Coordinates of C-alpha atoms in Angstrom, one line a residue:
Chain A
M19 CA -141.6 -199.8 86.2
T20 CA -142.3 -196.0 86.5
D21 CA -146.0 -194.7 85.7
E22 CA -144.4 -192.9 82.5
A23 CA -141.7 -190.9 81.3
A24 CA -141.2 -188.2 78.8
A25 CA -138.2 -187.1 76.5
F26 CA -137.4 -183.7 74.4
V27 CA -136.0 -184.3 71.0
P28 CA -134.9 -180.8 69.0
G29 CA -136.4 -180.6 65.9
H30 CA -132.7 -181.0 63.0
V31 CA -133.7 -179.7 59.6
T32 CA -130.8 -181.4 57.1
G33 CA -129.0 -178.9 54.7
F34 CA -127.5 -181.5 52.2
F35 CA -126.8 -184.6 52.5
S36 CA -126.0 -188.3 50.5
V37 CA -127.1 -191.6 50.8
H38 CA -125.4 -194.7 51.7
R39 CA -127.2 -197.8 51.7
A40 CA -125.8 -201.2 53.0
G41 CA -126.7 -204.4 54.6
T42 CA -128.0 -203.0 57.9
P43 CA -130.7 -200.4 59.0
A44 CA -127.7 -199.6 62.0
K45 CA -124.8 -199.0 59.0
T46 CA -127.3 -197.3 55.8
G47 CA -128.0 -193.8 56.3
S48 CA -127.0 -191.0 55.2
R49 CA -123.8 -188.2 55.4
G50 CA -124.0 -184.9 55.6
A51 CA -125.0 -181.3 58.0
G52 CA -128.4 -179.7 59.1
V53 CA -129.1 -177.7 62.3
T54 CA -131.0 -178.7 65.6
L55 CA -133.5 -176.6 66.9
A56 CA -134.7 -175.6 70.3
D57 CA -138.1 -176.1 69.0
G58 CA -139.5 -179.7 69.1
V59 CA -140.8 -182.8 69.5
T60 CA -142.2 -183.6 73.5
V61 CA -143.0 -187.8 73.7
R62 CA -144.6 -189.3 76.8
V63 CA -144.4 -192.6 77.2
T64 CA -147.0 -194.0 79.7
P65 CA -147.8 -198.2 80.2
A66 CA -151.0 -199.5 78.2
A67 CA -152.9 -202.8 77.3
E68 CA -153.2 -201.2 73.8
R69 CA -150.7 -199.2 72.4
T70 CA -152.2 -196.0 70.7
V71 CA -149.8 -193.5 69.1
T72 CA -150.8 -189.4 68.9
L73 CA -149.3 -186.5 67.3
N74 CA -151.3 -183.5 69.0
G75 CA -154.1 -185.2 70.2
R76 CA -154.7 -187.1 66.3
D77 CA -154.2 -190.4 66.1
A78 CA -151.0 -191.4 64.6
S79 CA -149.5 -193.9 62.0
V80 CA -145.3 -193.8 62.3
P81 CA -143.0 -197.4 61.6
A82 CA -140.5 -195.6 63.3
V83 CA -142.5 -195.8 66.7
G84 CA -143.9 -198.8 66.6
H85 CA -140.2 -200.1 65.3
V86 CA -139.1 -198.8 68.7
L87 CA -142.1 -200.4 70.9
D88 CA -141.5 -203.6 69.5
A89 CA -138.0 -203.8 70.3
L90 CA -138.5 -202.9 73.4
D91 CA -141.5 -205.1 74.6
A92 CA -143.9 -202.0 75.0
S93 CA -147.3 -202.2 75.2
A94 CA -147.7 -198.5 76.3
S95 CA -149.5 -195.0 74.6
V96 CA -147.5 -192.7 72.9
A97 CA -148.0 -189.4 73.4
A98 CA -146.0 -186.6 70.8
S99 CA -146.3 -183.4 70.5
T100 CA -145.1 -180.9 68.2
D101 CA -145.2 -176.7 67.6
L102 CA -142.9 -178.0 64.4
P103 CA -144.6 -178.4 61.0
V104 CA -145.0 -182.1 60.2
G105 CA -143.5 -183.7 56.8
A106 CA -141.9 -180.0 56.0
G107 CA -138.8 -181.3 56.7
F108 CA -137.8 -180.9 60.8
G109 CA -137.5 -184.4 61.8
V110 CA -140.7 -185.1 62.9
S111 CA -141.1 -188.7 62.3
G112 CA -137.1 -189.2 63.8
G113 CA -138.1 -186.5 67.1
M114 CA -141.1 -189.3 68.3
A115 CA -138.9 -192.6 67.4
L116 CA -136.1 -191.3 69.4
G117 CA -138.3 -189.8 71.6
T118 CA -140.5 -193.3 72.4
A119 CA -137.5 -194.4 72.8
L120 CA -135.9 -192.2 75.1
A121 CA -139.1 -192.4 77.3
A122 CA -140.3 -196.3 76.8
N123 CA -136.7 -196.9 78.5
G124 CA -137.6 -194.6 81.3
A125 CA -140.9 -195.9 81.4
F126 CA -140.7 -199.7 81.4
E127 CA -137.0 -199.3 82.6
T128 CA -135.4 -201.7 79.5
G129 CA -131.8 -200.9 81.2
H130 CA -130.6 -199.8 77.5
S131 CA -127.8 -196.9 76.8
E132 CA -128.0 -194.3 74.8
N133 CA -126.4 -195.7 71.9
E134 CA -129.1 -198.9 71.9
L135 CA -131.9 -196.3 72.0
V136 CA -130.7 -194.5 68.8
G137 CA -130.0 -197.1 67.3
L138 CA -133.4 -198.7 67.4
A139 CA -134.5 -195.3 66.4
H140 CA -131.9 -194.4 63.5
E141 CA -133.2 -198.6 62.6
G142 CA -136.8 -197.8 62.9
E143 CA -136.8 -194.1 60.6
V144 CA -134.6 -196.2 57.4
A145 CA -136.5 -199.2 57.6
A146 CA -140.0 -197.2 57.3
G147 CA -137.9 -195.1 54.6
T148 CA -139.4 -192.0 56.4
G149 CA -135.4 -190.5 57.5
L150 CA -131.6 -191.9 57.1
G151 CA -129.7 -189.1 59.5
D152 CA -132.2 -187.2 61.4
V153 CA -131.7 -189.3 65.0
V154 CA -128.7 -189.1 64.6
A155 CA -127.9 -185.5 64.6
Q156 CA -131.6 -185.3 67.2
A157 CA -129.9 -186.8 69.3
R158 CA -126.3 -184.8 69.5
G159 CA -127.6 -181.4 69.3
G160 CA -126.0 -178.4 68.4
V161 CA -124.7 -178.0 64.2
P162 CA -124.5 -181.9 63.6
I163 CA -122.1 -182.5 60.8
R164 CA -123.0 -186.2 60.4
L165 CA -119.1 -187.6 58.6
D166 CA -119.9 -191.5 58.4
P167 CA -123.8 -192.9 57.8
G168 CA -125.7 -195.0 60.3
A169 CA -125.8 -195.7 64.1
P170 CA -123.1 -196.0 67.2
P171 CA -120.8 -197.2 66.5
H172 CA -120.9 -197.0 63.1
G173 CA -122.4 -193.4 62.1
Q174 CA -120.0 -190.6 63.1
L175 CA -120.2 -187.3 64.1
D176 CA -118.6 -183.7 64.4
G177 CA -120.4 -180.4 65.3
V178 CA -120.2 -176.5 63.5
P179 CA -119.5 -174.6 66.7
A180 CA -122.3 -172.3 66.1
T181 CA -125.1 -171.2 68.0
G182 CA -128.0 -168.1 67.6
R183 CA -130.6 -167.6 66.3
I184 CA -132.7 -169.2 63.5
E185 CA -135.7 -168.4 61.4
Y186 CA -138.2 -171.0 58.9
V187 CA -141.0 -170.8 56.5
S188 CA -142.9 -173.5 55.9
L189 CA -145.4 -173.7 52.9
G190 CA -146.2 -177.2 52.9
E191 CA -145.5 -181.4 53.0
L192 CA -142.7 -182.9 50.2
S193 CA -142.3 -186.7 50.8
T194 CA -139.4 -187.9 51.8
A195 CA -140.1 -191.4 51.2
D196 CA -140.9 -190.7 47.0
V197 CA -137.5 -188.5 47.1
L198 CA -135.1 -191.6 48.6
A199 CA -137.1 -194.0 46.5
G200 CA -136.3 -192.3 43.7
S201 CA -132.4 -192.0 42.3
T202 CA -130.3 -190.6 44.4
A203 CA -127.1 -190.4 42.8
R204 CA -127.4 -186.8 41.3
L205 CA -128.3 -186.1 44.9
S206 CA -125.7 -187.8 46.5
S207 CA -123.0 -186.5 44.7
A208 CA -123.4 -182.8 45.2
G209 CA -124.0 -183.7 49.4
V210 CA -120.5 -185.8 48.6
R211 CA -119.1 -182.5 48.0
A212 CA -120.9 -179.7 49.7
L213 CA -119.5 -182.2 53.0
G214 CA -115.6 -181.4 51.7
A215 CA -116.4 -178.1 51.9
L216 CA -118.0 -177.7 55.0
R217 CA -115.1 -179.9 57.0
E218 CA -112.7 -177.4 55.2
R219 CA -113.7 -174.5 56.6
P220 CA -116.8 -175.2 59.8
T221 CA -118.6 -172.4 60.2
I222 CA -122.9 -171.5 60.2
E223 CA -122.5 -169.4 57.4
G224 CA -120.8 -172.1 55.6
F225 CA -123.0 -174.5 55.9
V226 CA -126.0 -172.7 54.9
R227 CA -124.1 -171.5 51.7
E228 CA -122.8 -175.1 51.1
S229 CA -126.6 -176.2 51.1
R230 CA -127.8 -173.6 49.1
R231 CA -125.2 -174.7 46.4
F232 CA -125.8 -178.1 47.4
A233 CA -130.0 -177.9 46.6
E234 CA -129.3 -176.1 43.7
E235 CA -127.0 -178.7 42.0
A236 CA -129.5 -181.7 43.3
D237 CA -132.2 -180.2 41.5
L238 CA -134.1 -180.1 44.8
L239 CA -135.5 -176.7 45.1
T240 CA -139.3 -175.5 44.2
P241 CA -139.9 -172.1 42.2
E242 CA -141.7 -171.2 45.4
V243 CA -138.9 -172.3 47.4
E244 CA -136.0 -170.5 45.4
S245 CA -138.1 -167.5 45.0
I246 CA -137.7 -167.1 49.2
V247 CA -134.0 -168.2 49.3
T248 CA -133.4 -165.5 46.3
D249 CA -135.2 -162.9 48.5
V250 CA -133.4 -163.2 51.6
V251 CA -130.1 -163.6 49.9
E252 CA -130.7 -160.6 48.1
A253 CA -131.9 -158.5 51.2
G254 CA -127.9 -160.0 52.5
G255 CA -128.9 -162.6 54.6
E256 CA -128.4 -166.5 53.9
A257 CA -131.3 -168.9 53.3
S258 CA -131.6 -172.7 51.8
M259 CA -134.3 -175.3 51.3
A260 CA -135.4 -178.3 54.6
M261 CA -134.3 -181.2 53.3
L262 CA -136.9 -182.9 52.9
G263 CA -139.8 -180.2 52.9
H264 CA -141.3 -177.0 50.8
T265 CA -139.4 -174.8 53.9
V266 CA -137.1 -172.2 53.9
F267 CA -135.0 -171.8 57.1
A268 CA -132.7 -168.7 57.4
L269 CA -129.7 -167.1 60.3
G270 CA -130.5 -164.9 62.4
H271 CA -133.7 -162.3 61.2
G272 CA -133.0 -163.3 56.9
L273 CA -136.5 -164.1 56.3
T274 CA -138.2 -161.3 58.4
D275 CA -135.3 -158.7 56.9
A276 CA -136.9 -160.2 53.6
G277 CA -140.4 -159.1 54.6
Y278 CA -141.3 -162.4 54.9
D279 CA -143.7 -163.4 58.2
A280 CA -141.4 -166.3 60.0
T281 CA -141.4 -168.2 62.6
A282 CA -138.4 -168.1 65.2
T283 CA -136.2 -170.6 67.0
R284 CA -133.1 -171.1 67.7
V285 CA -130.0 -173.8 67.6
H286 CA -130.5 -176.4 70.3
D287 CA -127.5 -177.0 71.5
A288 CA -128.4 -180.0 73.5
G289 CA -129.3 -183.4 72.2
A290 CA -132.9 -185.6 73.0
S291 CA -132.5 -185.9 76.7
L292 CA -134.8 -187.1 79.3
T293 CA -137.1 -184.5 80.8
G294 CA -137.3 -183.9 84.6
T295 CA -140.1 -185.6 86.4
Chain B
M956 CA -112.4 -161.0 63.8
T957 CA -115.6 -160.6 66.5
D958 CA -114.9 -158.4 69.6
E959 CA -114.8 -161.3 71.6
A960 CA -116.7 -164.8 72.2
A961 CA -118.1 -166.7 75.0
A962 CA -118.6 -170.9 76.2
F963 CA -120.3 -172.5 78.6
V964 CA -119.1 -175.9 79.4
P965 CA -121.3 -178.0 82.6
G966 CA -119.1 -179.7 85.3
H967 CA -118.4 -183.2 85.4
V968 CA -117.7 -185.6 88.0
T969 CA -115.8 -189.2 87.1
G970 CA -117.7 -191.6 89.5
F971 CA -114.5 -194.3 88.5
F972 CA -112.2 -194.7 85.6
S973 CA -109.0 -196.4 84.4
V974 CA -105.4 -194.8 82.9
H975 CA -104.6 -195.6 79.0
R976 CA -101.5 -194.1 78.3
A977 CA -100.7 -194.4 74.6
G978 CA -97.9 -192.3 72.1
T979 CA -99.8 -189.1 71.4
P980 CA -102.0 -187.4 74.1
A981 CA -104.6 -187.5 71.1
K982 CA -104.9 -191.4 72.0
T983 CA -104.3 -191.3 76.0
G984 CA -107.4 -190.9 78.1
S985 CA -109.4 -192.7 79.8
R986 CA -112.5 -194.9 80.4
G987 CA -115.0 -194.7 82.5
A988 CA -117.8 -192.8 83.8
G989 CA -119.1 -189.4 84.9
V990 CA -122.2 -187.4 85.5
T991 CA -122.0 -183.4 83.6
L992 CA -123.8 -181.0 85.8
A993 CA -125.3 -177.9 85.5
D994 CA -122.8 -175.9 87.4
G995 CA -119.8 -175.5 85.0
V996 CA -117.8 -172.6 83.8
T997 CA -118.3 -169.6 81.7
V998 CA -115.4 -168.7 79.8
R999 CA -115.1 -165.4 78.0
V1000 CA -112.8 -165.2 75.4
T1001 CA -111.1 -161.6 74.4
P1002 CA -108.6 -160.9 71.9
A1003 CA -105.5 -158.5 73.8
A1004 CA -101.8 -157.3 73.2
E1005 CA -101.0 -159.6 76.1
R1006 CA -102.3 -163.0 77.4
T1007 CA -104.0 -163.2 80.6
V1008 CA -105.7 -166.4 82.3
T1009 CA -107.8 -165.4 85.0
L1010 CA -110.8 -167.5 86.9
N1011 CA -113.2 -166.0 89.2
G1012 CA -111.4 -162.3 89.0
R1013 CA -107.9 -164.0 90.2
D1014 CA -105.2 -164.5 87.8
A1015 CA -104.5 -168.2 87.7
S1016 CA -102.4 -170.5 85.9
V1017 CA -104.2 -173.2 84.0
P1018 CA -101.5 -174.9 82.2
A1019 CA -103.8 -176.8 79.5
V1020 CA -105.6 -173.0 78.4
G1021 CA -102.0 -171.8 77.5
H1022 CA -101.9 -175.4 74.7
V1023 CA -105.2 -174.4 73.5
L1024 CA -104.5 -170.6 72.8
D1025 CA -100.4 -171.5 72.1
A1026 CA -102.7 -174.0 68.9
L1027 CA -104.6 -171.5 68.3
D1028 CA -102.2 -168.8 67.7
A1029 CA -104.7 -166.8 69.8
S1030 CA -103.3 -163.4 72.0
A1031 CA -106.3 -163.2 74.0
S1032 CA -108.2 -162.2 77.8
V1033 CA -108.8 -165.0 79.4
A1034 CA -112.3 -164.6 81.8
A1035 CA -113.4 -167.6 83.3
S1036 CA -116.2 -167.9 86.6
T1037 CA -117.7 -170.8 88.4
D1038 CA -119.6 -171.6 91.2
L1039 CA -117.7 -174.7 91.9
P1040 CA -115.2 -175.7 94.3
V1041 CA -111.9 -175.7 92.2
G1042 CA -109.8 -178.6 92.4
A1043 CA -112.6 -180.5 94.2
G1044 CA -113.4 -182.8 90.9
F1045 CA -115.4 -180.8 89.1
G1046 CA -113.6 -180.5 85.8
V1047 CA -113.0 -177.1 86.2
S1048 CA -109.3 -176.8 84.4
G1049 CA -111.5 -178.7 81.4
G1050 CA -114.1 -176.5 81.4
M1051 CA -111.6 -174.0 81.7
A1052 CA -109.2 -175.6 78.2
L1053 CA -112.6 -176.7 76.4
G1054 CA -114.4 -172.9 77.1
T1055 CA -111.2 -171.8 76.0
A1056 CA -111.1 -173.2 72.8
L1057 CA -115.0 -173.1 71.5
A1058 CA -114.5 -169.2 72.3
A1059 CA -111.4 -168.6 71.7
N1060 CA -112.1 -170.2 67.8
G1061 CA -115.5 -168.0 68.0
A1062 CA -113.5 -164.6 68.2
F1063 CA -110.3 -165.1 66.2
E1064 CA -112.6 -167.4 63.7
T1065 CA -110.0 -169.6 63.6
G1066 CA -112.8 -172.4 61.8
H1067 CA -112.1 -175.5 63.3
S1068 CA -114.8 -178.1 64.5
E1069 CA -116.4 -178.9 67.3
N1070 CA -114.0 -182.8 67.4
E1071 CA -111.0 -180.3 66.8
L1072 CA -111.5 -177.8 69.2
V1073 CA -112.1 -180.4 72.2
G1074 CA -109.1 -182.6 70.9
L1075 CA -106.8 -179.2 70.9
A1076 CA -108.4 -179.6 74.6
H1077 CA -108.4 -183.2 75.6
E1078 CA -104.6 -183.0 74.6
G1079 CA -103.6 -179.9 76.5
E1080 CA -105.1 -180.7 80.3
V1081 CA -103.1 -184.8 79.4
A1082 CA -100.0 -182.8 78.7
A1083 CA -100.7 -180.8 81.5
G1084 CA -101.6 -183.7 83.3
T1085 CA -104.6 -182.1 85.3
G1086 CA -106.8 -184.4 83.0
L1087 CA -107.3 -187.9 80.8
G1088 CA -111.4 -187.3 80.2
D1089 CA -113.1 -184.2 81.3
V1090 CA -113.2 -182.5 78.2
V1091 CA -114.8 -185.0 76.1
A1092 CA -117.5 -186.1 78.6
Q1093 CA -118.1 -181.8 78.8
A1094 CA -118.0 -181.6 75.0
R1095 CA -121.3 -184.4 75.6
G1096 CA -123.6 -183.6 77.9
G1097 CA -125.6 -186.0 80.1
V1098 CA -124.2 -188.7 81.8
P1099 CA -121.3 -189.6 79.8
I1100 CA -120.1 -193.0 79.2
R1101 CA -116.3 -192.8 78.1
L1102 CA -115.8 -196.4 76.5
D1103 CA -112.7 -195.5 74.6
P1104 CA -110.3 -193.3 75.8
G1105 CA -109.1 -189.9 73.5
A1106 CA -110.2 -187.2 72.2
P1107 CA -112.6 -187.5 68.3
P1108 CA -111.8 -189.9 66.4
H1109 CA -110.3 -192.4 69.0
G1110 CA -112.3 -191.7 72.1
Q1111 CA -115.9 -193.0 71.9
L1112 CA -118.8 -192.3 74.2
D1113 CA -122.1 -193.3 74.8
G1114 CA -124.5 -192.3 78.1
V1115 CA -126.7 -193.5 80.3
P1116 CA -130.5 -192.5 79.7
A1117 CA -130.9 -190.1 83.0
T1118 CA -131.8 -186.9 84.1
G1119 CA -132.9 -185.2 87.2
R1120 CA -131.4 -183.1 90.8
I1121 CA -127.6 -184.5 91.9
E1122 CA -126.5 -182.9 95.5
Y1123 CA -122.6 -182.9 96.9
V1124 CA -120.3 -181.7 99.7
S1125 CA -116.9 -181.0 99.2
L1126 CA -114.0 -180.9 101.5
G1127 CA -111.2 -179.6 99.5
E1128 CA -109.1 -179.9 97.0
L1129 CA -107.2 -183.2 95.6
S1130 CA -103.9 -183.2 93.5
T1131 CA -105.2 -185.0 90.3
A1132 CA -101.0 -184.7 88.8
D1133 CA -100.4 -186.6 92.0
V1134 CA -102.5 -189.2 91.5
L1135 CA -102.7 -189.7 88.0
A1136 CA -98.5 -189.8 88.6
G1137 CA -98.2 -192.7 90.6
S1138 CA -99.5 -196.3 90.2
T1139 CA -102.8 -196.0 88.7
A1140 CA -102.0 -200.4 88.2
R1141 CA -105.0 -201.4 91.1
L1142 CA -107.5 -198.3 90.3
S1143 CA -107.4 -199.1 86.5
S1144 CA -108.6 -202.5 87.5
A1145 CA -111.8 -201.3 89.5
G1146 CA -111.9 -199.0 86.8
V1147 CA -112.2 -201.4 84.0
R1148 CA -114.9 -203.7 85.9
A1149 CA -116.9 -201.0 86.9
L1150 CA -117.2 -200.3 83.2
G1151 CA -118.4 -203.9 82.1
A1152 CA -121.0 -203.9 85.1
L1153 CA -122.4 -200.2 84.1
R1154 CA -122.6 -200.8 80.5
E1155 CA -124.3 -204.4 81.4
R1156 CA -127.2 -202.3 82.7
P1157 CA -126.6 -198.6 82.6
T1158 CA -128.6 -197.0 84.6
I1159 CA -128.1 -193.8 87.1
E1160 CA -128.4 -195.9 89.8
G1161 CA -125.8 -198.2 89.2
F1162 CA -123.3 -195.6 87.9
V1163 CA -123.3 -194.8 91.5
R1164 CA -123.3 -197.7 92.9
E1165 CA -120.6 -198.9 91.1
S1166 CA -118.5 -195.8 91.4
R1167 CA -118.7 -196.5 95.6
R1168 CA -117.3 -200.4 95.2
F1169 CA -114.8 -198.4 92.5
A1170 CA -113.8 -195.8 95.1
E1171 CA -113.1 -198.7 98.2
E1172 CA -111.4 -200.7 95.4
A1173 CA -109.0 -198.4 94.2
D1174 CA -108.7 -197.7 97.8
L1175 CA -109.2 -194.3 97.1
L1176 CA -112.2 -192.7 100.1
T1177 CA -110.2 -190.8 102.8
P1178 CA -111.9 -191.1 105.7
E1179 CA -114.4 -188.1 106.4
V1180 CA -115.8 -189.2 102.6
E1181 CA -116.2 -192.4 103.1
S1182 CA -118.1 -191.4 106.5
I1183 CA -120.4 -189.1 104.7
V1184 CA -120.9 -192.1 102.1
T1185 CA -122.0 -194.4 105.1
D1186 CA -124.5 -191.9 105.9
V1187 CA -126.2 -191.6 102.7
V1188 CA -126.5 -195.0 101.8
E1189 CA -127.7 -196.3 105.4
A1190 CA -130.6 -192.9 105.5
G1191 CA -131.6 -194.7 101.5
G1192 CA -129.9 -192.5 99.2
E1193 CA -126.8 -193.3 96.6
A1194 CA -123.9 -191.5 96.7
S1195 CA -119.8 -191.6 96.3
M1196 CA -116.8 -189.6 95.8
A1197 CA -115.9 -187.0 93.1
M1198 CA -113.0 -188.4 91.0
L1199 CA -109.8 -186.8 91.7
G1200 CA -111.8 -184.2 94.5
H1201 CA -112.6 -184.3 97.9
T1202 CA -116.1 -184.2 97.3
V1203 CA -119.1 -186.2 97.7
F1204 CA -121.5 -186.4 94.9
A1205 CA -125.1 -188.3 95.8
L1206 CA -128.8 -188.5 93.3
G1207 CA -131.8 -186.9 94.5
H1208 CA -131.7 -185.5 98.1
G1209 CA -129.4 -187.8 98.5
L1210 CA -127.5 -185.4 101.6
T1211 CA -129.8 -183.4 102.3
D1212 CA -131.8 -186.8 103.2
A1213 CA -129.1 -187.6 105.9
G1214 CA -128.8 -184.3 107.2
Y1215 CA -125.8 -182.8 105.4
D1216 CA -125.9 -179.1 104.0
A1217 CA -125.4 -179.6 100.3
T1218 CA -125.3 -177.4 96.9
A1219 CA -127.6 -178.3 94.8
T1220 CA -127.8 -178.5 90.5
R1221 CA -128.7 -181.1 88.0
V1222 CA -127.3 -183.8 85.0
H1223 CA -126.9 -181.2 82.7
D1224 CA -128.6 -182.5 78.8
A1225 CA -126.1 -180.4 77.1
G1226 CA -122.7 -180.8 76.0
A1227 CA -119.9 -177.1 75.8
S1228 CA -121.3 -174.8 73.5
L1229 CA -120.7 -171.1 73.0
T1230 CA -123.1 -168.9 74.6
G1231 CA -125.6 -166.5 72.2
T1232 CA -124.4 -162.8 72.4

């Protein structure tokens, strides 16, 4: 056993999605597309007699992290840190679950492959109702297209070949669990349509335009978010809403060009990985 | 059309492999495992009336690059640069093909997805006989395990969760085309065995040990390479031979600890991607 291990997981903003429930958490998931971000979650796992989980120094209750630690039979202290807004559609819970899986496998030398660790984190998210597609996207990096739902080997991914600057403004939390617990038929119909359109022409501008159309069709835009998105588009930019959070993301300088005080990050070209010692 | 675009593709050293030929280049490929490297290939594509291909400033004949340009109907100047030894088992030809696909798609806005571009580069390598598995590994990054042969959606990948320093010493070229043109039955039998063993316990140390056993079983070690590998192991390190090149790679400081003047690089945590403007 090594003393401790750490992993970095990029943030992930979903632009559009459809919900696909199956008999097992591994086969359950979402189809859709999103963008991974250089702003992400760093997770440090240290063997400890008592299990503790913290986020930015405070005790955190993240069921998916508990699922991963249980599956790896790891008694550990998990310390996560992030600059991302929490509960605002950036995949922080998925990042904590996946980072815990990678780092605990390193610290406890549990001998799993990356696909197996991604599967554990995905199942934890699905079981907790906190996410359906962030983990597999965060494991891949770039601008992931989720062709088929679920963890490896069920889920299949592609990507939009793109990189560059991303901006965001976050207005606060929105409960993924609440939205996913409600009827998702209308949402999923819009998500399937958007996926087909993006696959016809996979560009990052097309991804954001399809995301915006999805948000409208699925009736998920809040008035504040809609107002900001409209301002960016009227200023000549491309923006949409993070699924699921009161967050607007934009390409390039879209938000600053529209007069907003936005946070800048970039497309993260890598998936989640252990950090060097 | 943008003026030009550039992509970076990590180097890739295969440790062990088996050959799998099928009815189409997309389904043909190798199974096995390798490590992608932060030392890689940068490819810049510029629209031009006449097609030119250079590597480190000199005219280069790389059939897989021609295949990609033909498929994308791209009349372009392709300028590749790398610090890696050429023809020595680092996937430079695969890197040029994949980098050309990503950058030409960007420069000419041909509207392909990443899987489609990986497929074009893989098919070009297979058709030219210059590689069977580098492209899909280089598209993924990390320490890729090639579970099933071929390009997406046929090929399936997993990964060894690992990062860290890699060293190498290269003694010169070895023709991939010549080895692949010969009988590969013994080699493939050893490769399938090594893959099974690595999947049982996917660690980076296990990967290098299985690679060494594969090189012995497949009778691919040259006397000089074998001597260096033995020195590293006797000094307490892990090393094996790059498939296919007169090259020794080692974990951590394995080669320098054994007294060799080695080049140092790292596991590259990201797959191939466009570089920002």
